[in-house]
PDB file of C-alpha atoms in Angstrom:
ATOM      1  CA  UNK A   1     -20.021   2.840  17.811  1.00 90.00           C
ATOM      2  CA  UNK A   2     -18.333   1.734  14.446  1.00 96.00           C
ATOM      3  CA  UNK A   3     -14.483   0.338  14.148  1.00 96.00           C
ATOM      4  CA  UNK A   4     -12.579   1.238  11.285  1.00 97.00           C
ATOM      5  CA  UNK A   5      -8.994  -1.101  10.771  1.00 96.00           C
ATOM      6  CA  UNK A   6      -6.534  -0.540   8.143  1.00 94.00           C
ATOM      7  CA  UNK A   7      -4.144  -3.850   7.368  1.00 91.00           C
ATOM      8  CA  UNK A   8      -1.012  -3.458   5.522  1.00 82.00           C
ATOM      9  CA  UNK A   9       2.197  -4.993   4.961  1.00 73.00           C
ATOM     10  CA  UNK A  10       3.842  -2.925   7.792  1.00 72.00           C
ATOM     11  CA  UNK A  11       1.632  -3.067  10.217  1.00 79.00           C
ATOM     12  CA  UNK A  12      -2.458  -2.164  11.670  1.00 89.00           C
ATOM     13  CA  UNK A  13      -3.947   0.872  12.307  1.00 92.00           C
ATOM     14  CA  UNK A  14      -7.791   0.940  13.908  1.00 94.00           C
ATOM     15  CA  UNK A  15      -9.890   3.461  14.988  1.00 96.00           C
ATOM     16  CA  UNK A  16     -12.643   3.488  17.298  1.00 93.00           C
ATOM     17  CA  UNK A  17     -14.308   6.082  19.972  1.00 90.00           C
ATOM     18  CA  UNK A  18     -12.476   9.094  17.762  1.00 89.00           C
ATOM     19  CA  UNK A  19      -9.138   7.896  18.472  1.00 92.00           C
ATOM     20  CA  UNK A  20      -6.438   6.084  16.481  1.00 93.00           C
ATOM     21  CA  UNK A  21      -4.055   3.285  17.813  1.00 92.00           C
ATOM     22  CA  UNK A  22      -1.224   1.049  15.727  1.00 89.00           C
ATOM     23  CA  UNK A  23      -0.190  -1.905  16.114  1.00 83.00           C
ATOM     24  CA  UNK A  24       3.261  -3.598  15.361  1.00 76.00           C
ATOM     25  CA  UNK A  25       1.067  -6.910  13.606  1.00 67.00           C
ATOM     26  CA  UNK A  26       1.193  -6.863   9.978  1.00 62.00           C
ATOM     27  CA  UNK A  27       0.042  -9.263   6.992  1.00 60.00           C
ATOM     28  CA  UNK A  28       2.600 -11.254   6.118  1.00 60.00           C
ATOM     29  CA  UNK A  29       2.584 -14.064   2.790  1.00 61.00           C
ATOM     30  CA  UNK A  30       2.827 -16.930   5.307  1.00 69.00           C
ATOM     31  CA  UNK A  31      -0.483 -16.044   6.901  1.00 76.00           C
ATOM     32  CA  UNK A  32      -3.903 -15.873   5.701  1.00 85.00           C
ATOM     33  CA  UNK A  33      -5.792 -12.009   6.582  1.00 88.00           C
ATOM     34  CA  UNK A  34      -8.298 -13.805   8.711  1.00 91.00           C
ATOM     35  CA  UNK A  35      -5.720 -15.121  10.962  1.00 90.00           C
ATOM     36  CA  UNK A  36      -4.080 -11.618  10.772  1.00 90.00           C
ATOM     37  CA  UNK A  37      -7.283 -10.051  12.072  1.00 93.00           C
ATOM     38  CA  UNK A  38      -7.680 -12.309  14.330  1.00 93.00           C
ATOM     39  CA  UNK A  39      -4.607 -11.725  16.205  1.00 91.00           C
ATOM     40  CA  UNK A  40      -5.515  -7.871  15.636  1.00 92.00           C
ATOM     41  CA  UNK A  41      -8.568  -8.282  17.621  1.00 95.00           C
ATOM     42  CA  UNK A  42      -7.199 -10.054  20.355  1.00 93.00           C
ATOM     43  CA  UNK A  43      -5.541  -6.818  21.169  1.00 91.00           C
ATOM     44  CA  UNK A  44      -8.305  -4.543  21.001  1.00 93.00           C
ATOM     45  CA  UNK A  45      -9.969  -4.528  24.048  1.00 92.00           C
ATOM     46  CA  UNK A  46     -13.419  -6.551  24.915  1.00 91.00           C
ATOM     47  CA  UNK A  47     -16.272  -4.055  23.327  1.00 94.00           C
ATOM     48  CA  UNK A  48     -19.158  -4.038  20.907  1.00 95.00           C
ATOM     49  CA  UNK A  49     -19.108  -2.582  17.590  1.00 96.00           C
ATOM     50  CA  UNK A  50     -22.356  -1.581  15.397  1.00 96.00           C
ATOM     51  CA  UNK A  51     -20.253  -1.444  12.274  1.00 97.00           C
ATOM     52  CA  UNK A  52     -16.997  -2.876  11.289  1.00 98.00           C
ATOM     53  CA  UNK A  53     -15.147  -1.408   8.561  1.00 98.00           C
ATOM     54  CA  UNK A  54     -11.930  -3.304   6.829  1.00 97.00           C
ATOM     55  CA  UNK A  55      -9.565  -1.968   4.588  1.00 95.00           C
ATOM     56  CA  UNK A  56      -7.473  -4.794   4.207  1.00 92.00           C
ATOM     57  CA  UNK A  57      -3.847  -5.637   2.379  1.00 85.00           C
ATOM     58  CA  UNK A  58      -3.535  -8.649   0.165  1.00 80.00           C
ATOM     59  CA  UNK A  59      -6.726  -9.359  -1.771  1.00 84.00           C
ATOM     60  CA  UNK A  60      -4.951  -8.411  -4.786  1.00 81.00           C
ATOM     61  CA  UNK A  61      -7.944  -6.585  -6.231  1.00 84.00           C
ATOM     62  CA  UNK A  62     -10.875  -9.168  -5.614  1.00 90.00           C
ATOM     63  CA  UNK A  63     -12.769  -9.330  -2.073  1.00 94.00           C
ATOM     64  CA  UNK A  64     -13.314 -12.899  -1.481  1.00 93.00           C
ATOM     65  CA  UNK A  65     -16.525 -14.595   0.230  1.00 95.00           C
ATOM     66  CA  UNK A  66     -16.861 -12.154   3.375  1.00 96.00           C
ATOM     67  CA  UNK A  67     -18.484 -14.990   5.636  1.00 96.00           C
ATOM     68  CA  UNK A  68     -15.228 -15.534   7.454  1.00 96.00           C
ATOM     69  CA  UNK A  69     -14.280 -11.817   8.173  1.00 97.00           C
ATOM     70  CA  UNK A  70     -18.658 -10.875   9.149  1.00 97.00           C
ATOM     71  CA  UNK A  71     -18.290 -14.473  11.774  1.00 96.00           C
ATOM     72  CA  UNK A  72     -14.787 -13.262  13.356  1.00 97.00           C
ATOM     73  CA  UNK A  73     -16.218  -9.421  14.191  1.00 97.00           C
ATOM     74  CA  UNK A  74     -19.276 -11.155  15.371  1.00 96.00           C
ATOM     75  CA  UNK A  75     -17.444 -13.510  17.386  1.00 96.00           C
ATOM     76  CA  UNK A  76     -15.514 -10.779  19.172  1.00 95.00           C
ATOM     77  CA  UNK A  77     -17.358  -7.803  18.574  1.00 96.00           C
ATOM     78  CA  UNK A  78     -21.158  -8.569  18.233  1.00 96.00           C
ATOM     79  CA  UNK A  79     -20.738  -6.571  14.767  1.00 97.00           C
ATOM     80  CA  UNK A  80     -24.110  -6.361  13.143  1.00 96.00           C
ATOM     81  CA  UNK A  81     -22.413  -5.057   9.759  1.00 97.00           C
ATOM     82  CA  UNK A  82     -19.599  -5.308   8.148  1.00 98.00           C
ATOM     83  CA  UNK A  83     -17.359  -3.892   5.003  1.00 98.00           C
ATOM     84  CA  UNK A  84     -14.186  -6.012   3.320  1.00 98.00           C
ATOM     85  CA  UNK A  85     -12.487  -3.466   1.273  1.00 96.00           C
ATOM     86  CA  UNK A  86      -9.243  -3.535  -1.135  1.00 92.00           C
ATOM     87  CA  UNK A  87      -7.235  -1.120   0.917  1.00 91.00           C
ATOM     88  CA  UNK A  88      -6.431   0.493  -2.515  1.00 90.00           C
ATOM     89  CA  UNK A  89     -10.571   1.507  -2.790  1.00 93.00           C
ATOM     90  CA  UNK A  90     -10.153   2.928   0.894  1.00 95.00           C
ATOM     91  CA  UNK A  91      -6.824   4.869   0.473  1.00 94.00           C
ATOM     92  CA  UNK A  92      -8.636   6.399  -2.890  1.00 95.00           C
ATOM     93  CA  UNK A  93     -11.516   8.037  -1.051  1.00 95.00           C
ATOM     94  CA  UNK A  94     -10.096   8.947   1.941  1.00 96.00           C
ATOM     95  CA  UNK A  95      -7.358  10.660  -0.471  1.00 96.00           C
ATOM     96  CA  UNK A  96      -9.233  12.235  -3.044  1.00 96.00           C
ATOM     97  CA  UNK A  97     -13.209  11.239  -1.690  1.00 95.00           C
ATOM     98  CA  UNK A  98     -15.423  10.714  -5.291  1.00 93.00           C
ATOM     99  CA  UNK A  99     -13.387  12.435  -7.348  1.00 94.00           C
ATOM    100  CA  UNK A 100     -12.256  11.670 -10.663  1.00 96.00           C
ATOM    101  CA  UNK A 101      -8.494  10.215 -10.567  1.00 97.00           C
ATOM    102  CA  UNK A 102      -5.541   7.946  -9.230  1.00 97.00           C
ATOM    103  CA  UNK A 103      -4.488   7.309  -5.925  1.00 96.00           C
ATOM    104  CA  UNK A 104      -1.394   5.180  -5.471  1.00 96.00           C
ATOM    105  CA  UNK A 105      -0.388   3.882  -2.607  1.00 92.00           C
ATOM    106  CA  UNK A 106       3.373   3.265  -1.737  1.00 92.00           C
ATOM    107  CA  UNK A 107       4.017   1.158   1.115  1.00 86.00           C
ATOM    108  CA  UNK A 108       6.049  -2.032   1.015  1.00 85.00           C
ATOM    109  CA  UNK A 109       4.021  -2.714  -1.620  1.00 87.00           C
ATOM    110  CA  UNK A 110       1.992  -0.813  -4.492  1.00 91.00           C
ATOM    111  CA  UNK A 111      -1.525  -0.551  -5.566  1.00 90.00           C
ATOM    112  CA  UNK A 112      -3.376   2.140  -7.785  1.00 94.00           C
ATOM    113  CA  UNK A 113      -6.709   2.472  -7.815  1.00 94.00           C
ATOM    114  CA  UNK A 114      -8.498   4.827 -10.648  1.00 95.00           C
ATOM    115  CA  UNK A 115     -12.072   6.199 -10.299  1.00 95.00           C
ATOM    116  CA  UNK A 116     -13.638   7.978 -12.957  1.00 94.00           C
ATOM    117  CA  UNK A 117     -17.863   8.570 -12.834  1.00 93.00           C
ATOM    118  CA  UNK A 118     -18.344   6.005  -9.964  1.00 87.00           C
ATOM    119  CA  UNK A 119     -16.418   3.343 -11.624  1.00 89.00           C
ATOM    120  CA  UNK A 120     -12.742   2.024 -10.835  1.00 92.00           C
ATOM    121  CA  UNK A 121     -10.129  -0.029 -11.589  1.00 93.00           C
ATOM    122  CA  UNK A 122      -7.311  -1.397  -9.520  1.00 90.00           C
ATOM    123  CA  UNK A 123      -3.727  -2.122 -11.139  1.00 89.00           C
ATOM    124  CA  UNK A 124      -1.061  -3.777  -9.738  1.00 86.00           C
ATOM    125  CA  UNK A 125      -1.126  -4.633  -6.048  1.00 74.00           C
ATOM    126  CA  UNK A 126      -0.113  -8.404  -7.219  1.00 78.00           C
ATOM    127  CA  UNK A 127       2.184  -8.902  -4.159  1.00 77.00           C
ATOM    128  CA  UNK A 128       6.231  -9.061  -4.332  1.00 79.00           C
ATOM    129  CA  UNK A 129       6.558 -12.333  -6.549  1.00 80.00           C
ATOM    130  CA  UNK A 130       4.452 -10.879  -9.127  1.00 84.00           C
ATOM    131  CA  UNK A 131       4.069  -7.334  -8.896  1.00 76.00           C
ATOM    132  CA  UNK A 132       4.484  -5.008  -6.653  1.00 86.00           C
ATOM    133  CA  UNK A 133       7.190  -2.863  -8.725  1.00 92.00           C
ATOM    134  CA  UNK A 134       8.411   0.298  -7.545  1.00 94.00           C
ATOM    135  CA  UNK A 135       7.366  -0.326  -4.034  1.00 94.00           C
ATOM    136  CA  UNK A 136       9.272  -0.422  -0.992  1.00 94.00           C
ATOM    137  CA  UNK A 137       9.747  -4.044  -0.794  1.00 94.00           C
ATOM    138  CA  UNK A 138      11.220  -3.758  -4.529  1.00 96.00           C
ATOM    139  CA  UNK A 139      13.562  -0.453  -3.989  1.00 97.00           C
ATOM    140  CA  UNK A 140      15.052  -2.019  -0.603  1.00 96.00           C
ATOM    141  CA  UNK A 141      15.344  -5.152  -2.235  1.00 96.00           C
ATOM    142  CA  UNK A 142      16.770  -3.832  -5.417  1.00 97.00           C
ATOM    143  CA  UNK A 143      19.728  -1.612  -3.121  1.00 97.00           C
ATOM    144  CA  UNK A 144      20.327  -4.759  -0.890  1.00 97.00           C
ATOM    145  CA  UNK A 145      20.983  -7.292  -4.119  1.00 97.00           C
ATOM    146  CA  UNK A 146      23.132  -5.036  -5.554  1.00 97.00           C
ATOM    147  CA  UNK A 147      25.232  -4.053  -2.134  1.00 97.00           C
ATOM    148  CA  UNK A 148      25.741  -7.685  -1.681  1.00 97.00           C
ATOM    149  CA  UNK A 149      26.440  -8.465  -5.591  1.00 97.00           C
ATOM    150  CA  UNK A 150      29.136  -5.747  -4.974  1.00 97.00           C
ATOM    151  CA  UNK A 151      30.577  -7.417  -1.813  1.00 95.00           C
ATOM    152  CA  UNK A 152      30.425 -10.804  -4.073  1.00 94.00           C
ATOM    153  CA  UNK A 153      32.327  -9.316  -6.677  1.00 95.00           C
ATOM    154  CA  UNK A 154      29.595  -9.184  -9.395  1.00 96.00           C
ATOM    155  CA  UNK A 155      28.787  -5.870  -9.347  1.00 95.00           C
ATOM    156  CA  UNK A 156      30.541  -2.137  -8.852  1.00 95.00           C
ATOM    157  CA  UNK A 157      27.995  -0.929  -6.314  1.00 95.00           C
ATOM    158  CA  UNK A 158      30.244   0.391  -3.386  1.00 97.00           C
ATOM    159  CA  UNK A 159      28.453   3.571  -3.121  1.00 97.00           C
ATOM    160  CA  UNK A 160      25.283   1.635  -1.692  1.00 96.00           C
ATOM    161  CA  UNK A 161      28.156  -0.748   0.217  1.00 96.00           C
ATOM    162  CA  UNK A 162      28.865   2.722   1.987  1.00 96.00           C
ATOM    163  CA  UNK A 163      25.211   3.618   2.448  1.00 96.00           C
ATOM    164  CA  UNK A 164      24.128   0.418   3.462  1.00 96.00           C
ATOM    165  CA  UNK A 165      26.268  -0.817   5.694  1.00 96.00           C
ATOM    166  CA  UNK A 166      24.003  -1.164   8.630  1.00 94.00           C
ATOM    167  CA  UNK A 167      21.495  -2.921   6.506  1.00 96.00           C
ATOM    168  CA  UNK A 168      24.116  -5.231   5.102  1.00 96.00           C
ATOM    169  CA  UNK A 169      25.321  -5.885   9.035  1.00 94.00           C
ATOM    170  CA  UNK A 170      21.665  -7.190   9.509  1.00 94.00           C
ATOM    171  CA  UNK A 171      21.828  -9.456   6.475  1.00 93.00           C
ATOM    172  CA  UNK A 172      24.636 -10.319   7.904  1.00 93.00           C
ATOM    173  CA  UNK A 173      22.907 -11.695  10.842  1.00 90.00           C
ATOM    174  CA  UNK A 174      19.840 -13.327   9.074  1.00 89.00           C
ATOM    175  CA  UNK A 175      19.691 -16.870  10.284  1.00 86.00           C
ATOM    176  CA  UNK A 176      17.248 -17.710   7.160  1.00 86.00           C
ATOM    177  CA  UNK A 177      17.771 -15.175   4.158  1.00 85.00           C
ATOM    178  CA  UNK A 178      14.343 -15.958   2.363  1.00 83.00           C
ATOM    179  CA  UNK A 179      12.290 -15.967   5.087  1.00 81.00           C
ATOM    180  CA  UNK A 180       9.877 -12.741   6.663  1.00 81.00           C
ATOM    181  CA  UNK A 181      12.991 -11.281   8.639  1.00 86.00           C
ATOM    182  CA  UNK A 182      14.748 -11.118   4.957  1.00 90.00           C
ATOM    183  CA  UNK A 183      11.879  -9.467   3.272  1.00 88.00           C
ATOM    184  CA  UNK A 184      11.873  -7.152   6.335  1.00 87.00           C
ATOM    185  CA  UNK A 185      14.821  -6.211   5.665  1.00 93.00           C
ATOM    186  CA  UNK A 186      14.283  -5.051   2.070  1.00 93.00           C
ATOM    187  CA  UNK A 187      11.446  -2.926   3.208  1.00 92.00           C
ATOM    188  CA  UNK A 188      13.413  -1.031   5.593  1.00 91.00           C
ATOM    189  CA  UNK A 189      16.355  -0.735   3.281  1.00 95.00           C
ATOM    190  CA  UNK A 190      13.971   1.645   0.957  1.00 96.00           C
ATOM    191  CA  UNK A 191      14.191   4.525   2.987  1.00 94.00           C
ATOM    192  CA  UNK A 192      17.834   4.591   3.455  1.00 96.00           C
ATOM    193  CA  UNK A 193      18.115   4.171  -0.948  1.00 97.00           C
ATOM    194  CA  UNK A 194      15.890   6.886  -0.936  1.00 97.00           C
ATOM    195  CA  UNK A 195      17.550   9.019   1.088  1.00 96.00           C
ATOM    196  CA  UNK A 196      20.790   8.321  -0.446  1.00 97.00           C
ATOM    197  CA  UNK A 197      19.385   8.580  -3.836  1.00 97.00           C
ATOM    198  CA  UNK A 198      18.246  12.677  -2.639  1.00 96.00           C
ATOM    199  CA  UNK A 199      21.865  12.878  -1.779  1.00 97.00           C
ATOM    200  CA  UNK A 200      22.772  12.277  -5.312  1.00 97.00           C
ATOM    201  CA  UNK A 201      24.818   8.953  -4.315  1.00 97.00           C
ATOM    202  CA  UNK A 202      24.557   7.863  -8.323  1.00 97.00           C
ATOM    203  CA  UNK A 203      23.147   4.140  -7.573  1.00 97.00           C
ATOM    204  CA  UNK A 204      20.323   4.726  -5.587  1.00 98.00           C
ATOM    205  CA  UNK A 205      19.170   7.701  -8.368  1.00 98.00           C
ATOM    206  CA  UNK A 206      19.366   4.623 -11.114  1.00 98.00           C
ATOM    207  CA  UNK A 207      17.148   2.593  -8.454  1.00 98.00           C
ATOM    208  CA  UNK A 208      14.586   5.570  -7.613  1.00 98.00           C
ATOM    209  CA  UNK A 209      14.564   6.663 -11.187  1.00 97.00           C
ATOM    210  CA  UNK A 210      13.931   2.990 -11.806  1.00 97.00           C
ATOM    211  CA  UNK A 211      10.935   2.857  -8.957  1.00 97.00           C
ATOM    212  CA  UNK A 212       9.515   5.869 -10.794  1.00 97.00           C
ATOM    213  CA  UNK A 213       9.224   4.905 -13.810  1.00 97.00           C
ATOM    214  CA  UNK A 214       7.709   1.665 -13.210  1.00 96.00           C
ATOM    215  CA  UNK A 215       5.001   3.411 -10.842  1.00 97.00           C
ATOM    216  CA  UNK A 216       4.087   5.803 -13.024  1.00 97.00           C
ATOM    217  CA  UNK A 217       3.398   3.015 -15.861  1.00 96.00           C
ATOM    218  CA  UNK A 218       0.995   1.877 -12.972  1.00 96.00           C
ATOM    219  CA  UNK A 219      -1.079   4.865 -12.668  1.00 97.00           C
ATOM    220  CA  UNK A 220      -1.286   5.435 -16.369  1.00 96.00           C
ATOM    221  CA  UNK A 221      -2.478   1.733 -16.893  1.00 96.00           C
ATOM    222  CA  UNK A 222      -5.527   2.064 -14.182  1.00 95.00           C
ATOM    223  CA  UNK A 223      -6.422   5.357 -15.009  1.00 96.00           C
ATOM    224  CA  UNK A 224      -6.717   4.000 -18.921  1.00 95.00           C
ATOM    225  CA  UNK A 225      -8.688   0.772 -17.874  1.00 95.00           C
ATOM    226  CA  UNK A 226     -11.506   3.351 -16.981  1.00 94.00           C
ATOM    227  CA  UNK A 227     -11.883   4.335 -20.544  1.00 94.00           C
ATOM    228  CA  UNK A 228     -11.057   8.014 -19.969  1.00 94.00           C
ATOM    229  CA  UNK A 229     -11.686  10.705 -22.934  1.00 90.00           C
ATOM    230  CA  UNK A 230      -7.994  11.993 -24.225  1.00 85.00           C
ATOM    231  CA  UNK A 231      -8.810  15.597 -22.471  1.00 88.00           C
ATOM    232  CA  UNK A 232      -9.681  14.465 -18.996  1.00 92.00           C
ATOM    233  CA  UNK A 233      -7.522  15.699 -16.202  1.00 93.00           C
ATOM    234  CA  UNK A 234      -7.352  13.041 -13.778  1.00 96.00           C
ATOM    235  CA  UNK A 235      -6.958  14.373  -9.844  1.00 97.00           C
ATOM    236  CA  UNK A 236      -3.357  12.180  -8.910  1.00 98.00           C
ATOM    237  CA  UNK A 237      -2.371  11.386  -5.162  1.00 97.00           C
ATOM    238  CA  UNK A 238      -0.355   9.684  -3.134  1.00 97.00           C
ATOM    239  CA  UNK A 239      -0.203   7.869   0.041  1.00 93.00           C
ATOM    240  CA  UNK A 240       2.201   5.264   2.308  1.00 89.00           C
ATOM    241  CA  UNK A 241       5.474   5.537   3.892  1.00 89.00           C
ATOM    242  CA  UNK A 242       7.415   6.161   0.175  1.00 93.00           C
ATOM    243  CA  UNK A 243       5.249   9.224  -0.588  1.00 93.00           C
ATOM    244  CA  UNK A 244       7.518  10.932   2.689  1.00 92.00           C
ATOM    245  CA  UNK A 245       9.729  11.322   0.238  1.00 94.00           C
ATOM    246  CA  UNK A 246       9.944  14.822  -1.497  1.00 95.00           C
ATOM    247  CA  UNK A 247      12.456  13.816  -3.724  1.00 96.00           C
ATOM    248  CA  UNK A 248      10.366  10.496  -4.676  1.00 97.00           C
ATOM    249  CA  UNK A 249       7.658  12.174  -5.166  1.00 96.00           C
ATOM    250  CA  UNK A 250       8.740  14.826  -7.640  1.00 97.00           C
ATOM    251  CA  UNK A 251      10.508  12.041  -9.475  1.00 97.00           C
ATOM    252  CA  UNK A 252       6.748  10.251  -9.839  1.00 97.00           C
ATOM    253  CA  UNK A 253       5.263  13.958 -10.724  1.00 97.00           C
ATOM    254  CA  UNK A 254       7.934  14.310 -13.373  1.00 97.00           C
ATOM    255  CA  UNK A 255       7.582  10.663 -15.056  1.00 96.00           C
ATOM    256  CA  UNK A 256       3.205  11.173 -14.898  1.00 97.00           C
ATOM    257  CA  UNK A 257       3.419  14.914 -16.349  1.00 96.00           C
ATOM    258  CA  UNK A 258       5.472  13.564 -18.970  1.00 96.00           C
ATOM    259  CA  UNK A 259       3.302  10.269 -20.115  1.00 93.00           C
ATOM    260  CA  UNK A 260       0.293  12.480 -19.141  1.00 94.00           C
ATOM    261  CA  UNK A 261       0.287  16.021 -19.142  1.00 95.00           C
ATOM    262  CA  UNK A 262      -3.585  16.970 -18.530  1.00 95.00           C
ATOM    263  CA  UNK A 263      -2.977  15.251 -14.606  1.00 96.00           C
ATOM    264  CA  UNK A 264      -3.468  17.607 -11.867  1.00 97.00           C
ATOM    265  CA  UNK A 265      -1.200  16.948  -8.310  1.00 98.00           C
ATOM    266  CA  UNK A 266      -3.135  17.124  -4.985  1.00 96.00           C
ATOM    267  CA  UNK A 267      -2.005  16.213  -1.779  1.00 96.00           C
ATOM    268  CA  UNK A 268      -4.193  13.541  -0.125  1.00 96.00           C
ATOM    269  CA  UNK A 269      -7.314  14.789   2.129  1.00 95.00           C
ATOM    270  CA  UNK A 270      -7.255  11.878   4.127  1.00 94.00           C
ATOM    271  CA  UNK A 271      -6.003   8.041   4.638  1.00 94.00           C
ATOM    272  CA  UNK A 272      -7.448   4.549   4.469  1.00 95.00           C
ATOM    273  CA  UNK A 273      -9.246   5.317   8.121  1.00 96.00           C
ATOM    274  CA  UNK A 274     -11.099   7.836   6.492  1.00 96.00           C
ATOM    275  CA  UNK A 275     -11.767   6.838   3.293  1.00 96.00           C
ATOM    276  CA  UNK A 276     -13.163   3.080   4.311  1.00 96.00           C
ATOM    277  CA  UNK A 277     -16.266   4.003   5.792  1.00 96.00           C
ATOM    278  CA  UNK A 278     -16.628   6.458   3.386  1.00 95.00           C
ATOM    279  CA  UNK A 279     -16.514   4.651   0.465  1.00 95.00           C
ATOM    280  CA  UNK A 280     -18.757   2.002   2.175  1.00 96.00           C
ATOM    281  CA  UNK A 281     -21.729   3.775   3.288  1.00 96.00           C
ATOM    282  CA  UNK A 282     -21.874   5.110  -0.575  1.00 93.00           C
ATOM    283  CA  UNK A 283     -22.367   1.712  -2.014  1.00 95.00           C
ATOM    284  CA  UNK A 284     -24.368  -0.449   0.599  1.00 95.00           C
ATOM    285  CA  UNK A 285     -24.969  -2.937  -2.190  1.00 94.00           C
ATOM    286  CA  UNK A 286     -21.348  -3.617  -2.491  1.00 94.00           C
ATOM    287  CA  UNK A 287     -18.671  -2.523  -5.392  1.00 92.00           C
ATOM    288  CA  UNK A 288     -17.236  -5.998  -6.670  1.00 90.00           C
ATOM    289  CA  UNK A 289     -14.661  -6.734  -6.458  1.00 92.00           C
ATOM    290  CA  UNK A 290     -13.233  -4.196  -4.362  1.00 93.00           C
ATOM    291  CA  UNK A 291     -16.293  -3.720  -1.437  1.00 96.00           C
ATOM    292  CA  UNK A 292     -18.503  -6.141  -0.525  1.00 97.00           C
ATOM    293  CA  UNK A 293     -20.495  -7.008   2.726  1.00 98.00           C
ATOM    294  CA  UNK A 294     -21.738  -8.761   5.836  1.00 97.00           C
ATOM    295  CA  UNK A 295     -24.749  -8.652   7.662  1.00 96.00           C
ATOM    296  CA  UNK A 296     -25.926 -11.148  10.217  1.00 89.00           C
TER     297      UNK A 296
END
């Protein structure tokens, strides 16, 4: 029997014996993955695993030295194998499997991955100090700072006053405002700009246009860093909380079509669950920097 874990920014997701389970533990910056994964599989109950499967959050784009990762699932698994994977290289086969595109994911934060005749690319995915633009962590954060610029008298915001309110009573209560329960905040504060910005409240549009735009620079960029011919038609998808969003995602269909018309819209096939072991079993060698393995 093989395990198959997903680690993002908002939380776990394994799978195991054909069933699914989530867990309220996410990656934060204060915490290396290992230690994440090791709290993880201290809920999980006592089993053995053949195969161990990790599509992981915050490796912005490189695997690092899998020793740690192989010793932990040993250590509470017995794992014979196992796969460290850029979550972007898992959400891109589970959405589209080997085909030629961009899948982008849009969680808290953002990562594109591009695949074009068994090669890829990865863009963005740099975390919210350095990157990370368009995703949730950014739109929340982006709604929030002006709300509170507003309330400060520096800005003319009120409309996302009004909309935010209960996310402003929360900052309100923050006891630290730069620490994980702040950039919490900002994360959940995206769906409520979103929503807002569908309701044609005129600030959150500027912000969602805003998100757009920068996201769509994103897939353009890795789908050109696989040296594409100018009549290709690259399959696009997208996956994480943000792609919910009709109204997002149109906006994100509008800004590709119009930087690059050949693209063709699919819905994804499938998630990071899927698509790690997938992607894994096709390249037992390892696809540095985004897969590599363990073996004992």
């Amino acid at each position: 029997m093989d395990l198959v874990l997903d680690l993002g920014q908002s939380g776990a997701r394994v799978r195991y014996a054909e069933a699914d389970y989530s867990f309220n533990l996410s990656k934060n910056s204060n915490e290396p993955v290992i230690d994440t994964l090791q709290r993880i599989f201290e809920e999980i109950p006592k089993q053995e695993f053949e195969s161990i499967f990790l599509s992981l959050t915050g490796l912005q784009g490189v695997v690092p030295d899998t020793t740690p990762y192989g010793n932990l699932c040993s250590e509470f698994f017995k794992a014979k194998t196992v796969a460290v994977i850029d979550d972007g290289l898992a959400a891109y086969c589970g959405a589209i499997g080997l085909e030629n595109g961009v899948v982008l994911t849009l969680g808290s934060g953002v990562v594109a991955i591009a695949g074009r005749n068994g090669s890829f690319a990865h863009c963005d995915g740099k975390g919210p100090i350095f990157g990370d633009y368009g995703g949730g962590f950014w739109i929340g954060q982006m709604g929030l700072s002006k709300a509170i610029a507003t309330l400060d008298g520096r800005d003319d915001a009120h409309d996302l006053v009004e909309l935010l309110a209960s996310e402003l009573d929360s900052y309100r209560a923050l006891e630290n405002s730069t620490g994980t329960e702040a950039a919490s905040l900002c994360i959940s504060a995206a769906k409520g700009v979103l929503l807002g910005a569908a309701k044609n409240i005129a600030s959150a549009e500027v912000i969602a246009e805003q998100a757009a735009e920068k996201l769509s620079t994103t897939v353009i960029s890795a789908w050109s860093k696989t040296q594409p011919t100018k009549d290709e038609s690259p399959l696009i998808s997208f996956l994480g909380g943000l792609s919910q969003s009709q109204y997002f995602v149109e906006l994100l269909r509008r800004d590709i079509s119009r930087k690059m018309p050949t693209a063709k819209f699919i819905n994804p096939a499938g998630n990071h669950l899927d698509g790690a072991p997938i992607i894994a079993k096709a390249f037992p060698d390892g696809l540095k920097p985004l897969l590599d393995w363990w073996r004992a």
